[in-house]
Coordinates of C-alpha atoms and ligand atoms in Angstrom, one line a residue:
M226 CA 6.9 -49.9 -28.0
A227 CA 3.3 -49.0 -27.8
D228 CA 2.2 -45.4 -28.3
I229 CA 1.8 -43.7 -25.0
I230 CA 0.8 -40.1 -25.9
Q231 CA -2.9 -39.3 -25.3
L232 CA -5.0 -36.2 -25.8
L233 CA -6.2 -34.9 -22.4
P234 CA -9.9 -34.9 -22.0
D235 CA -11.3 -31.4 -22.1
H236 CA -12.2 -31.1 -18.5
V237 CA -8.6 -32.0 -17.5
A238 CA -7.2 -29.5 -20.0
N239 CA -9.6 -26.9 -18.6
Q240 CA -8.5 -27.5 -15.1
I241 CA -4.9 -27.1 -16.1
A242 CA -5.7 -23.9 -18.0
A243 CA -7.6 -22.7 -14.9
G244 CA -4.4 -22.7 -13.0
E245 CA -3.2 -19.9 -15.2
V246 CA -6.3 -17.9 -15.3
V247 CA -7.7 -18.3 -11.8
Q248 CA -5.3 -17.9 -9.0
R249 CA -7.8 -16.7 -6.4
P250 CA -11.3 -15.3 -6.1
A251 CA -10.1 -11.9 -7.3
S252 CA -9.2 -13.5 -10.7
V253 CA -12.8 -14.6 -11.1
V254 CA -13.9 -11.0 -10.2
K255 CA -11.6 -9.6 -12.9
E256 CA -12.7 -12.0 -15.6
L257 CA -16.4 -11.6 -14.9
L258 CA -16.2 -7.8 -14.7
E259 CA -14.3 -7.6 -17.9
N260 CA -16.8 -9.8 -19.7
A261 CA -19.6 -7.5 -18.5
I262 CA -17.8 -4.5 -19.9
D263 CA -17.1 -6.2 -23.2
A264 CA -20.9 -6.9 -23.3
K265 CA -21.4 -3.1 -23.2
A266 CA -23.1 -3.1 -19.8
E267 CA -24.0 0.3 -18.3
T268 CA -24.6 -1.0 -14.8
I269 CA -22.5 -3.7 -13.2
K270 CA -23.2 -5.3 -9.8
L271 CA -20.6 -7.4 -7.9
L272 CA -21.7 -9.6 -5.1
V273 CA -19.2 -11.4 -2.9
K274 CA -19.5 -13.7 0.0
D275 CA -16.7 -14.8 2.3
A276 CA -14.0 -13.0 0.4
G277 CA -15.2 -14.8 -2.8
K278 CA -14.6 -18.2 -1.4
T279 CA -18.3 -19.0 -1.3
L280 CA -19.6 -16.7 -3.9
V281 CA -18.6 -14.3 -6.7
Q282 CA -21.5 -13.0 -8.7
V283 CA -21.5 -10.4 -11.4
I284 CA -24.8 -9.1 -12.8
D285 CA -24.8 -6.8 -15.8
D286 CA -27.3 -5.2 -18.1
G287 CA -25.3 -5.8 -21.3
V288 CA -26.1 -7.5 -24.5
G289 CA -26.6 -11.0 -23.1
M290 CA -26.3 -14.3 -25.0
S291 CA -28.4 -16.5 -27.2
V292 CA -29.1 -20.1 -26.1
T293 CA -26.3 -21.4 -28.3
D294 CA -23.8 -18.7 -27.2
A295 CA -24.6 -19.4 -23.6
R296 CA -23.7 -23.0 -24.1
L297 CA -20.7 -22.2 -26.2
S298 CA -19.3 -19.6 -23.8
F299 CA -18.1 -22.4 -21.5
E300 CA -16.1 -24.1 -24.3
R301 CA -12.4 -23.5 -24.3
H302 CA -11.2 -21.0 -27.0
A303 CA -14.8 -20.0 -27.6
T304 CA -14.9 -16.3 -28.0
S305 CA -17.0 -13.8 -29.8
K306 CA -14.3 -11.2 -29.7
I307 CA -11.7 -12.2 -32.3
R308 CA -12.0 -14.1 -35.5
S309 CA -8.4 -14.2 -36.8
A310 CA -4.9 -13.7 -35.6
E311 CA -4.9 -10.2 -37.2
D312 CA -7.7 -9.2 -34.8
L313 CA -5.2 -9.5 -32.0
F314 CA -3.6 -6.3 -33.2
Q315 CA -6.8 -4.3 -33.2
L316 CA -8.2 -5.3 -29.8
N317 CA -10.8 -3.1 -28.3
T318 CA -12.1 -5.7 -25.9
K319 CA -10.8 -6.9 -22.6
G320 CA -11.1 -10.6 -23.4
F321 CA -10.1 -12.5 -26.5
R322 CA -8.7 -15.8 -25.3
G323 CA -12.1 -17.5 -24.7
E324 CA -10.6 -19.2 -21.8
A325 CA -12.0 -17.6 -18.7
L326 CA -15.4 -19.1 -18.5
A327 CA -14.2 -22.6 -19.5
S328 CA -11.5 -22.4 -16.8
I329 CA -13.8 -21.1 -14.1
A330 CA -16.4 -23.7 -14.9
A331 CA -13.8 -26.4 -14.5
I332 CA -13.1 -25.6 -10.9
A333 CA -16.3 -24.2 -9.4
H334 CA -20.1 -24.4 -9.5
V335 CA -21.3 -21.8 -12.1
E336 CA -24.8 -20.6 -12.6
L337 CA -25.4 -18.5 -15.7
K338 CA -28.5 -16.6 -16.5
T339 CA -28.7 -14.5 -19.6
K340 CA -31.1 -12.9 -22.1
Q341 CA -30.7 -10.8 -25.2
E342 CA -32.9 -7.7 -25.6
Q343 CA -34.9 -9.0 -28.5
D344 CA -35.8 -12.3 -26.8
E345 CA -38.8 -13.0 -24.6
V346 CA -37.1 -15.5 -22.5
G347 CA -33.6 -16.3 -21.4
T348 CA -31.4 -19.2 -20.7
A349 CA -30.1 -20.6 -17.4
I350 CA -27.2 -23.1 -17.3
T351 CA -25.7 -24.7 -14.3
I352 CA -22.2 -26.2 -14.6
E353 CA -20.2 -28.0 -12.0
G354 CA -16.6 -29.0 -12.7
S355 CA -17.1 -28.6 -16.5
E356 CA -20.2 -30.7 -16.5
V357 CA -23.5 -29.2 -17.5
V358 CA -26.0 -30.3 -14.8
A359 CA -29.0 -28.2 -15.8
Q360 CA -30.2 -26.0 -18.6
D361 CA -33.5 -24.2 -18.5
I362 CA -35.6 -21.6 -20.2
I363 CA -36.2 -18.8 -17.7
V364 CA -37.6 -15.4 -17.3
T365 CA -34.8 -13.0 -16.6
P366 CA -33.9 -9.3 -17.4
T367 CA -31.8 -8.5 -20.4
G368 CA -28.2 -9.0 -19.6
T369 CA -26.2 -11.6 -17.9
S370 CA -25.7 -12.9 -14.4
I371 CA -22.9 -15.3 -13.6
A372 CA -22.6 -16.7 -10.1
V373 CA -19.4 -18.6 -9.3
K374 CA -19.8 -20.7 -6.1
H375 CA -17.4 -22.9 -4.1
L376 CA -14.3 -22.0 -6.0
F377 CA -11.7 -24.8 -6.1
F378 CA -14.3 -27.2 -4.7
N379 CA -12.5 -30.0 -6.6
I380 CA -9.0 -28.9 -6.0
P381 CA -8.6 -28.8 -2.2
A382 CA -4.9 -28.0 -2.4
R383 CA -5.8 -24.7 -4.2
R384 CA -8.5 -24.0 -1.8
N385 CA -6.3 -24.4 1.2
F386 CA -3.7 -22.2 -0.4
L387 CA -6.0 -19.2 -0.3
K388 CA -5.1 -16.5 2.2
S389 CA -7.2 -15.1 5.0
N390 CA -10.5 -13.4 4.1
T391 CA -8.9 -10.0 4.8
V392 CA -6.2 -10.6 2.2
E393 CA -8.5 -12.2 -0.4
T394 CA -11.0 -9.4 0.0
R395 CA -8.1 -6.9 -0.4
H396 CA -7.3 -8.5 -3.8
I397 CA -10.9 -8.4 -4.8
I398 CA -11.2 -4.8 -4.0
D399 CA -8.0 -4.1 -5.9
E400 CA -9.4 -5.7 -9.0
F401 CA -12.8 -4.0 -8.6
Q402 CA -11.1 -0.6 -8.2
R403 CA -8.9 -1.1 -11.3
V404 CA -11.9 -1.9 -13.5
A405 CA -14.1 0.8 -12.0
L406 CA -11.3 3.4 -12.4
A407 CA -10.9 2.4 -16.1
H408 CA -14.6 2.9 -16.8
P409 CA -16.1 5.9 -15.0
S410 CA -19.0 6.0 -17.5
I411 CA -20.2 2.6 -16.2
S412 CA -21.9 2.5 -12.8
F413 CA -20.6 -0.1 -10.4
V414 CA -21.9 -1.5 -7.1
M415 CA -20.1 -3.9 -4.8
Y416 CA -21.6 -5.9 -1.9
H417 CA -19.6 -8.0 0.5
N418 CA -21.6 -10.4 2.7
G419 CA -24.7 -8.4 2.0
S420 CA -23.4 -5.0 2.9
E421 CA -22.5 -2.3 0.3
V422 CA -18.8 -1.7 -0.1
F423 CA -18.9 0.6 -3.1
N424 CA -21.6 2.5 -4.9
L425 CA -20.2 4.3 -7.9
P426 CA -22.6 6.1 -10.1
Q427 CA -21.8 6.9 -13.6
S428 CA -19.5 10.0 -13.4
N429 CA -16.5 11.7 -14.8
Y430 CA -13.0 10.5 -14.0
R431 CA -12.3 12.9 -11.1
Q432 CA -15.6 12.0 -9.4
R433 CA -14.9 8.3 -9.9
I434 CA -11.5 8.6 -8.1
V435 CA -13.1 10.6 -5.3
N436 CA -16.0 8.1 -4.9
I437 CA -13.5 5.3 -4.5
F438 CA -10.8 6.9 -2.4
G439 CA -12.8 9.3 -0.3
P440 CA -13.8 13.0 -0.5
K441 CA -10.4 14.2 0.7
T442 CA -8.8 13.0 -2.5
N443 CA -10.4 15.7 -4.5
E444 CA -8.0 18.4 -3.4
K445 CA -5.0 16.2 -4.0
L446 CA -5.5 15.8 -7.7
V447 CA -3.5 17.6 -10.3
P448 CA -4.8 17.1 -13.9
V449 CA -2.5 15.8 -16.5
N450 CA -3.5 16.1 -20.2
E451 CA -1.4 15.6 -23.3
D452 CA -2.3 14.8 -26.8
T453 CA 0.4 13.7 -29.2
D454 CA 0.4 11.5 -32.3
V455 CA 1.6 8.4 -30.5
L456 CA 0.2 8.9 -27.1
K457 CA -2.8 10.5 -25.5
I458 CA -2.6 11.0 -21.7
S459 CA -5.4 12.0 -19.4
G460 CA -5.9 11.7 -15.7
F461 CA -4.4 13.0 -12.5
V462 CA -1.3 12.8 -10.3
G463 CA -1.4 13.4 -6.6
K464 CA 0.2 16.6 -5.3
P465 CA 3.7 15.9 -3.9
E466 CA 2.7 16.8 -0.3
Y467 CA 0.3 13.9 -0.4
A468 CA 2.9 11.3 -1.4
K469 CA 2.3 8.1 0.5
K470 CA 4.5 5.5 2.1
S471 CA 2.6 2.8 0.3
R472 CA 2.3 2.4 -3.4
G473 CA -1.5 1.9 -3.0
E474 CA -2.7 4.6 -5.4
Q475 CA -0.8 4.1 -8.5
F476 CA -2.7 3.3 -11.6
F477 CA -1.8 3.1 -15.3
F478 CA -4.5 2.2 -17.8
V479 CA -3.6 1.6 -21.4
N480 CA -6.6 1.7 -23.6
H481 CA -8.8 1.2 -20.5
R482 CA -6.9 -1.8 -19.3
F483 CA -5.1 -1.7 -16.0
I484 CA -1.4 -2.5 -16.5
K485 CA 1.7 -2.7 -14.4
S486 CA 4.8 -1.2 -15.8
A487 CA 7.9 -0.6 -13.7
Y488 CA 9.4 1.4 -16.6
L489 CA 6.5 3.8 -16.9
N490 CA 6.3 4.1 -13.1
H491 CA 9.9 5.2 -13.3
A492 CA 8.9 8.0 -15.6
I493 CA 6.5 9.4 -13.0
T494 CA 9.1 9.0 -10.2
A495 CA 11.5 10.9 -12.4
A496 CA 8.9 13.7 -12.9
F497 CA 8.5 14.0 -9.1
E498 CA 12.2 13.9 -8.4
G499 CA 13.2 16.5 -5.8
L500 CA 9.5 17.1 -4.8
I501 CA 8.9 14.1 -2.6
K502 CA 10.8 12.4 0.1
D503 CA 12.7 9.2 -0.5
G504 CA 10.7 6.2 0.4
T505 CA 7.4 7.9 -0.4
H506 CA 5.4 7.4 -3.6
A507 CA 3.3 9.8 -5.6
S508 CA -0.2 8.8 -6.4
Y509 CA -1.3 8.7 -10.0
F510 CA -4.3 7.8 -12.0
L511 CA -3.3 7.9 -15.6
N512 CA -5.0 6.8 -18.8
L513 CA -2.8 6.3 -21.7
E514 CA -4.3 5.8 -25.1
V515 CA -2.2 4.3 -27.8
N516 CA -2.9 2.8 -31.2
P517 CA -3.8 -0.9 -30.4
Q518 CA -1.4 -1.9 -33.2
T519 CA 1.5 -0.6 -31.2
I520 CA 1.0 -2.8 -28.2
D521 CA 1.0 -6.5 -27.5
I522 CA -1.2 -7.6 -24.6
N523 CA -0.7 -11.2 -25.5
I524 CA 2.4 -11.8 -23.4
H525 CA 0.7 -12.5 -20.0
P526 CA -2.2 -14.8 -19.3
T527 CA -3.8 -12.4 -16.9
K528 CA -2.9 -9.5 -19.1
T529 CA -1.6 -7.0 -16.6
E530 CA 1.7 -6.6 -18.5
I531 CA 1.9 -5.4 -22.0
K532 CA 4.6 -4.7 -24.5
F533 CA 4.9 -1.4 -26.2
D534 CA 6.6 -0.9 -29.6
D535 CA 8.3 2.3 -28.5
E536 CA 8.6 2.4 -24.8
H537 CA 11.3 5.1 -24.8
T538 CA 9.1 7.7 -26.5
L539 CA 6.2 6.9 -24.1
Y540 CA 8.5 7.3 -21.2
A541 CA 9.8 10.7 -22.4
I542 CA 6.3 12.0 -23.1
L543 CA 4.9 10.8 -19.9
R544 CA 7.6 12.3 -17.8
A545 CA 7.5 15.6 -19.6
S546 CA 3.7 16.0 -19.3
V547 CA 3.6 15.1 -15.6
K548 CA 6.4 17.6 -15.0
H549 CA 4.6 20.2 -17.0
S550 CA 1.4 19.7 -15.0
L551 CA 3.2 19.9 -11.7
G552 CA 4.8 23.1 -12.9
Q553 CA 1.6 24.6 -14.3
F554 CA -0.2 24.1 -11.1
N555 CA 2.6 25.8 -9.3
I556 CA 3.6 22.7 -7.5
A557 CA 7.1 22.2 -8.8
P558 CA 9.7 24.6 -7.5
V559 CA 11.1 27.0 -10.0
L560 CA 14.5 26.6 -8.4
D561 CA 16.7 23.9 -9.7
F562 CA 17.8 21.9 -6.7
D563 CA 20.6 20.2 -8.5
R564 CA 22.5 23.5 -8.9
D565 CA 24.9 24.7 -6.3
A566 CA 23.2 27.8 -5.1
N567 CA 26.5 29.4 -3.9
L568 CA 27.8 29.6 -7.4
D569 CA 25.3 32.1 -8.5
T570 CA 24.8 34.1 -5.4
P571 CA 26.2 37.6 -5.6
Y572 CA 28.9 38.2 -3.0
D573 CA 27.1 40.8 -1.0
Y574 CA 24.2 38.4 -0.6
S575 CA 26.2 35.5 0.4
N576 CA 25.9 36.1 4.1
K577 CA 22.3 36.9 4.1
S578 CA 19.9 34.1 4.8
A579 CA 17.8 32.9 1.9
S580 CA 14.1 33.7 2.1
T581 CA 11.6 31.0 2.4
P582 CA 10.5 29.8 -1.0
T583 CA 6.9 30.8 -1.5
I584 CA 6.1 27.9 -3.8
E585 CA 4.5 25.0 -2.2
V586 CA 6.4 21.8 -2.2
D587 CA 6.1 18.7 -0.1
R588 CA 5.8 20.4 3.3
S589 CA 8.0 17.9 5.1
F590 CA 10.7 18.0 2.4
N591 CA 12.9 21.0 2.3
P592 CA 16.3 20.9 0.8
F593 CA 17.3 24.1 2.7
D594 CA 16.3 22.5 6.0
T595 CA 19.7 22.3 7.7
E596 CA 20.0 25.8 8.8
K597 CA 16.8 27.6 8.6
Q598 CA 14.4 27.6 11.5
S599 CA 11.7 29.5 9.8
T600 CA 10.7 26.6 7.7
P601 CA 7.9 24.4 8.9
P602 CA 9.3 21.7 11.2
S603 CA 10.0 18.4 9.5
K604 CA 7.3 15.9 10.2
T605 CA 9.7 13.2 11.1
Y606 CA 10.6 13.5 14.7
S607 CA 10.3 17.2 14.5
S608 CA 10.2 17.8 18.2
S609 CA 13.9 17.0 18.8
Y610 CA 15.1 18.4 15.5
S611 CA 13.6 21.9 15.7
G612 CA 13.7 22.2 19.5
R613 CA 17.3 21.3 20.0
K614 CA 19.0 24.5 19.0
E615 CA 17.6 26.7 21.8
T616 CA 17.3 24.0 24.5
P617 CA 19.7 21.2 23.9
T618 CA 17.9 18.7 25.9
A619 CA 14.3 19.8 25.3
G620 CA 13.3 17.0 23.0
W621 CA 14.8 14.1 24.6
E622 CA 12.1 13.3 27.2
S623 CA 9.6 12.7 24.4
L624 CA 11.9 9.9 23.2
Y625 CA 11.5 8.0 26.4
V626 CA 8.4 9.4 27.8
G627 CA 6.7 6.1 27.6
M628 CA 9.4 4.4 29.7
E629 CA 9.0 7.0 32.5
S630 CA 5.2 7.0 32.5
K631 CA 5.3 3.3 32.7
G632 CA 7.1 3.6 36.0
T633 CA 4.2 5.6 37.4
K634 CA 1.4 3.8 35.9
S635 CA 2.4 0.2 36.5
A636 CA 5.1 0.0 39.1
N637 CA 5.0 -3.7 39.1
D638 CA 5.9 -4.5 35.5
F639 CA 8.4 -1.8 35.4
S640 CA 10.3 -2.7 38.5
E641 CA 10.5 -6.2 37.2
M642 CA 12.0 -4.9 34.0
Q643 CA 14.4 -2.7 35.8
F644 CA 15.4 -5.6 37.9
E645 CA 16.2 -7.6 34.8
S646 CA 18.1 -4.7 33.4
V647 CA 20.2 -4.4 36.5
E648 CA 21.1 -8.0 36.2
S649 CA 21.9 -7.9 32.6
T650 CA 23.8 -4.7 32.6
A651 CA 25.6 -5.2 35.8
S652 CA 28.0 -7.7 34.3
M653 CA 28.3 -5.9 31.0
F654 CA 29.1 -2.3 32.0
D655 CA 32.1 -1.5 34.1
D656 CA 30.9 0.8 36.8
S657 CA 33.9 2.9 36.8
Q658 CA 33.5 3.6 33.1
L659 CA 29.9 4.4 33.4
S660 CA 30.3 6.9 36.1
S661 CA 32.9 8.7 34.1
K662 CA 31.6 11.8 32.4
Q663 CA 31.4 10.6 28.8
S664 CA 29.8 7.2 28.9
S665 CA 28.7 7.1 25.3
Y666 CA 29.6 8.6 22.0
Q667 CA 27.5 9.1 18.8
L668 CA 29.1 8.1 15.5
Q669 CA 27.8 9.6 12.2
N670 CA 24.4 10.3 13.9
K671 CA 23.7 6.7 13.5
Y672 CA 25.5 4.5 16.0
V673 CA 25.9 5.0 19.7
L674 CA 29.2 3.7 21.0
S675 CA 29.6 2.8 24.6
A676 CA 32.5 1.3 26.6
I677 CA 31.8 -2.0 28.3
K678 CA 33.9 -4.2 30.5
S679 CA 35.1 -6.4 27.7
G680 CA 35.6 -3.6 25.2
M681 CA 33.1 -1.7 23.1
L682 CA 29.5 -1.7 22.3
V683 CA 28.1 -0.4 19.0
I684 CA 24.4 0.3 19.0
D685 CA 22.3 1.0 16.0
Q686 CA 20.2 3.9 17.3
H687 CA 17.2 3.3 15.1
R688 CA 16.8 -0.4 15.7
A689 CA 17.5 0.0 19.4
H690 CA 14.8 2.6 19.8
Q691 CA 12.5 0.4 17.8
R692 CA 13.0 -2.4 20.2
I693 CA 12.4 -0.2 23.2
L694 CA 9.2 1.3 21.8
Y695 CA 8.0 -2.1 20.5
E696 CA 8.1 -3.7 24.0
E697 CA 6.5 -0.7 25.5
F698 CA 3.6 -0.7 23.0
L699 CA 3.2 -4.4 23.2
E700 CA 2.8 -4.1 26.9
Y701 CA 0.2 -1.4 26.6
I702 CA -1.7 -3.3 23.9
T703 CA -1.8 -6.6 25.7
G704 CA -1.9 -5.2 29.2
K705 CA -4.8 -3.8 31.1
N706 CA -3.8 -0.3 32.0
T707 CA -3.9 2.0 29.1
V708 CA -2.6 5.6 29.4
S709 CA -3.6 8.2 26.9
Q710 CA -3.0 11.9 26.5
Q711 CA -6.2 13.8 26.0
L712 CA -6.3 16.1 23.0
L713 CA -7.5 19.6 23.3
F714 CA -9.2 19.5 19.9
P715 CA -10.3 16.3 18.3
L716 CA -8.2 15.2 15.4
Q717 CA -10.1 14.4 12.3
I718 CA -8.6 12.0 9.8
Q719 CA -10.1 11.2 6.4
L720 CA -9.7 7.7 5.2
S721 CA -10.7 5.8 2.1
K722 CA -13.2 3.0 2.5
Q723 CA -10.6 0.2 2.8
E724 CA -8.3 2.2 5.0
H725 CA -11.3 2.8 7.2
D726 CA -12.0 -0.9 7.3
I727 CA -8.4 -1.7 8.2
V728 CA -8.4 0.8 11.1
L729 CA -11.7 -0.5 12.2
N730 CA -10.3 -4.0 12.4
L731 CA -7.5 -2.8 14.6
K732 CA -9.7 -0.5 16.7
S733 CA -9.6 -2.4 19.9
D734 CA -5.9 -2.9 19.7
L735 CA -5.4 0.7 19.0
E736 CA -7.5 1.6 22.0
H737 CA -5.4 -0.6 24.2
A738 CA -2.3 1.2 22.8
G739 CA -3.8 4.5 24.0
F740 CA -5.8 5.8 21.0
V741 CA -9.2 7.2 22.0
F742 CA -11.8 7.4 19.2
Q743 CA -14.8 9.6 19.4
N744 CA -16.3 9.0 16.1
F745 CA -15.8 6.2 13.6
E746 CA -18.0 7.2 10.8
N747 CA -17.9 6.7 7.1
Q748 CA -14.4 7.3 6.0
M749 CA -13.8 9.7 8.8
V750 CA -12.1 9.0 12.1
E751 CA -12.1 11.4 15.0
I752 CA -9.4 10.9 17.6
I753 CA -9.6 12.6 21.0
G754 CA -6.8 10.7 22.8
L755 CA -3.3 9.4 21.9
P756 CA -0.8 7.1 23.5
I757 CA 1.5 9.3 25.5
N758 CA 4.5 8.7 23.4
V759 CA 2.7 9.6 20.1
P760 CA 3.1 13.3 19.1
E761 CA -0.1 14.7 17.6
S762 CA 1.7 15.9 14.5
E763 CA 2.7 12.3 13.7
V764 CA -0.7 10.7 13.9
S765 CA -1.6 10.7 10.2
I766 CA 1.8 9.4 9.2
I767 CA 1.6 6.7 11.8
L768 CA -1.8 5.6 10.6
E769 CA -0.7 5.7 7.1
Q770 CA 2.3 3.5 7.9
L771 CA 0.1 1.2 9.8
I772 CA -2.4 0.8 7.0
S773 CA 0.4 0.2 4.6
D774 CA 1.9 -2.4 6.9
V775 CA -1.4 -4.2 7.3
E776 CA -1.9 -4.2 3.5
H777 CA 1.5 -5.7 2.9
E778 CA 1.5 -8.2 5.8
V779 CA 1.3 -11.7 4.6
P780 CA -0.4 -13.3 7.5
D781 CA 1.2 -16.5 8.7
A782 CA 0.5 -18.8 11.6
N783 CA 1.9 -16.4 14.2
F784 CA 0.2 -13.3 12.8
S785 CA -1.2 -11.2 15.5
A786 CA -2.7 -7.8 15.2
A787 CA -1.2 -6.6 18.5
D788 CA 2.3 -7.6 17.3
L789 CA 1.8 -5.9 13.9
L790 CA 0.5 -2.8 15.5
A791 CA 3.4 -2.6 18.0
K792 CA 5.9 -3.2 15.2
S793 CA 4.3 -0.5 13.0
L794 CA 4.1 2.1 15.7
S795 CA 7.6 1.5 16.8
K796 CA 8.9 1.7 13.3
S797 CA 7.2 5.0 12.7
L798 CA 8.2 6.6 16.0
A799 CA 11.7 5.3 16.5
I800 CA 14.5 7.9 16.2
K801 CA 15.9 7.7 12.7
S802 CA 19.5 7.3 11.8
G803 CA 20.8 10.7 10.9
Q804 CA 19.4 12.2 14.0
S805 CA 21.9 13.6 16.4
L806 CA 21.4 12.7 20.0
T807 CA 22.5 14.6 23.1
Q808 CA 24.6 12.9 25.8
T809 CA 21.6 12.3 28.0
E810 CA 19.6 10.9 25.1
Q811 CA 22.4 8.5 24.2
D812 CA 22.7 7.3 27.8
H813 CA 19.1 6.9 28.1
L814 CA 18.9 4.9 24.9
V815 CA 21.6 2.5 26.1
N816 CA 20.0 2.0 29.5
S817 CA 16.5 1.6 28.1
L818 CA 17.7 -0.9 25.5
F819 CA 19.2 -3.1 28.1
A820 CA 16.1 -2.9 30.2
C821 CA 14.3 -4.6 27.4
K822 CA 13.3 -8.2 27.6
D823 CA 15.0 -9.0 24.3
P824 CA 17.5 -6.3 23.7
N825 CA 19.6 -8.2 21.1
V826 CA 17.3 -7.8 18.1
S827 CA 14.9 -5.3 16.6
P828 CA 11.3 -6.2 16.3
T829 CA 12.0 -7.4 12.8
N830 CA 14.8 -9.6 14.1
R831 CA 17.8 -7.7 13.1
P832 CA 20.7 -7.1 15.5
T833 CA 20.4 -3.9 17.6
F834 CA 24.0 -3.9 18.6
I835 CA 27.4 -5.5 18.2
T836 CA 30.3 -5.7 20.5
M837 CA 34.0 -5.6 19.9
T838 CA 36.2 -6.9 22.6
V839 CA 39.6 -5.5 23.6
D840 CA 41.1 -8.7 22.3
E841 CA 39.7 -8.1 18.9
L842 CA 40.9 -4.6 18.9
D843 CA 44.4 -5.7 20.1
K844 CA 44.5 -8.1 17.2
K845 CA 43.8 -5.3 14.8
F846 CA 46.9 -3.4 16.1
M847 CA 49.2 -6.3 15.7
Ligands
ADP196 P1 -13.3 -14.0 -23.8 O1 -13.8 -12.9 -22.9 O2 -11.8 -14.1 -23.8 O3 -13.9 -14.0 -25.1 P2 -14.6 -15.7 -21.9 O4 -14.4 -17.1 -21.5 O5 -14.4 -14.7 -20.8 O6 -13.7 -15.4 -23.1 O7 -16.1 -15.5 -22.4 C1 -16.5 -16.3 -23.6 C2 -17.6 -15.7 -24.3 O8 -18.8 -15.6 -23.6 C3 -17.3 -14.2 -24.7 O9 -16.5 -14.1 -25.8 C4 -18.7 -13.6 -24.8 O10 -19.2 -13.8 -26.1 C5 -19.5 -14.5 -23.9 N1 -19.7 -13.8 -22.6 C6 -19.1 -14.0 -21.4 N2 -19.6 -13.2 -20.5 C7 -20.6 -12.5 -21.0 C8 -21.4 -11.4 -20.5 N3 -21.4 -11.0 -19.3 N4 -22.4 -10.9 -21.4 C9 -22.4 -11.4 -22.7 N5 -21.6 -12.3 -23.2 C10 -20.7 -12.9 -22.4
MG197 MG1 -13.5 -12.8 -20.8

């Protein structure tokens, strides 16, 4: 049989390699920024058009390249950064594979301009799909500019696979932030479609964080510093009370390289244990310096995962130093929450109520919460928690206030819904049962049980309320008549640049939902009106949840901002499981649920209730 194995031509090999290196425009951003840093640039400019789909350009004032190097830089495995395998264990550069430029040039139009300090003139090279189409001598400043245009022009499948501009821009900003955070001594600017997104002057680490995430960040930061033989830590963690629902602001850098490590992340979580609520995440910006010989960055083509020789030790040191910092800055409670307090309370004190701890912990998290009213009200659905002791029914109206107001503001829609509900409930509920005193019963502060004609109904209170609020919000957002409650004092909310952009994108939907904005300035939003069913105290939590939802939403064909907004708001505002409901609240929940257009499932398509028939019950007793 004839030989059939052939060597792939270089441009094909490069295209295949490109699949590993370049997943999306953000990958190009990362590679180009890292090359600029390796070239010792002091100022780096990133220009992006159409989320990088049309252009990604990085301009630096680094060392530049000679004519020969400029040409060689596009060859595969051409690198100036390592000479032998041993060098891999002494890496002080970002790059070392010599693959990035070759890969990028295989799948895009690339224009390189570069000049070294000592040279009078520089070199320009244009490459399209691995082919050099032009090479010139040019006048250009010292440094390098690489423009990558029409990414994936020759791989339509990859191009079509790219996500919406919002999502791709998000990825680019993520990469940009990671690189910028790792190098505060370099100044960075980023432009998107001609407008400035970031302008980060050379600064110290704290200023860099603040310049990226907004002025409000400053007060949240607690410094962490530790210097041991194996590990040097510097950076900041966010104070516990600023823990976020999204994992957005969590950064580890190892020797100035952004890495992901679930294991080290766990060390931080462990240090924060007991200080933040479940489901929230502490922010951190931590630089770890280790001997390059003790890590292996070679295991991942895009190099965000690395292997440490002694992970356990790093874990222990990291956890201890974060704990220490939290303690030093008087953030960690001195009390040990794990201990049963009754055991060491002297008998004559046992009936006295404990005094409010003076140390500041997460304001909304208080392990002594169950009894004490003097503690600040919990942020999550505080109205009904704290109000219920004195006035048992006080909080409930707020749960359904939207439903009622709807009756007054748009009689038409509501009567239609009511009509539907009469129809659907008429057959389900036995009148005689409903009129009896106790029509529903709450189980474990989680389920509401109700007798129906055929047997029993078990409603998941959280999901059911989510459904009710969701339909309500959707109606507001998509309908014409918006109802807002005017705020006495404007509410000012600080946002980071991207958060601001996300909210700005949703502005008109938010306004339809009932938000009234007075000012929409740089990183600051001023709110003067809210939807009637949104308590003022919840606003920042709701916005945060919304931003996090938008960031994590993978847009598909039926992505709609209105739907997302309604889902997010209803998720934030729905009564939680664990919350006890009065009789009236329970009844109202049942009735409102069955007044919904689609009562069977929650907005995320999970069942809101199940039924159990008498037959089924009978069988269980056989
Ligand atoms: P690597 O970074 O792994 O070495 P690349 O393909 O990213 O591989 O780059 C190839 C080579 O091109 C680099 O080793 C470097 O010598 C040169 N180079 C790339 N970008 C720049 C730049 N911005 N300034 C100076 N030299 C550069
Ligand atoms: Mg590189």
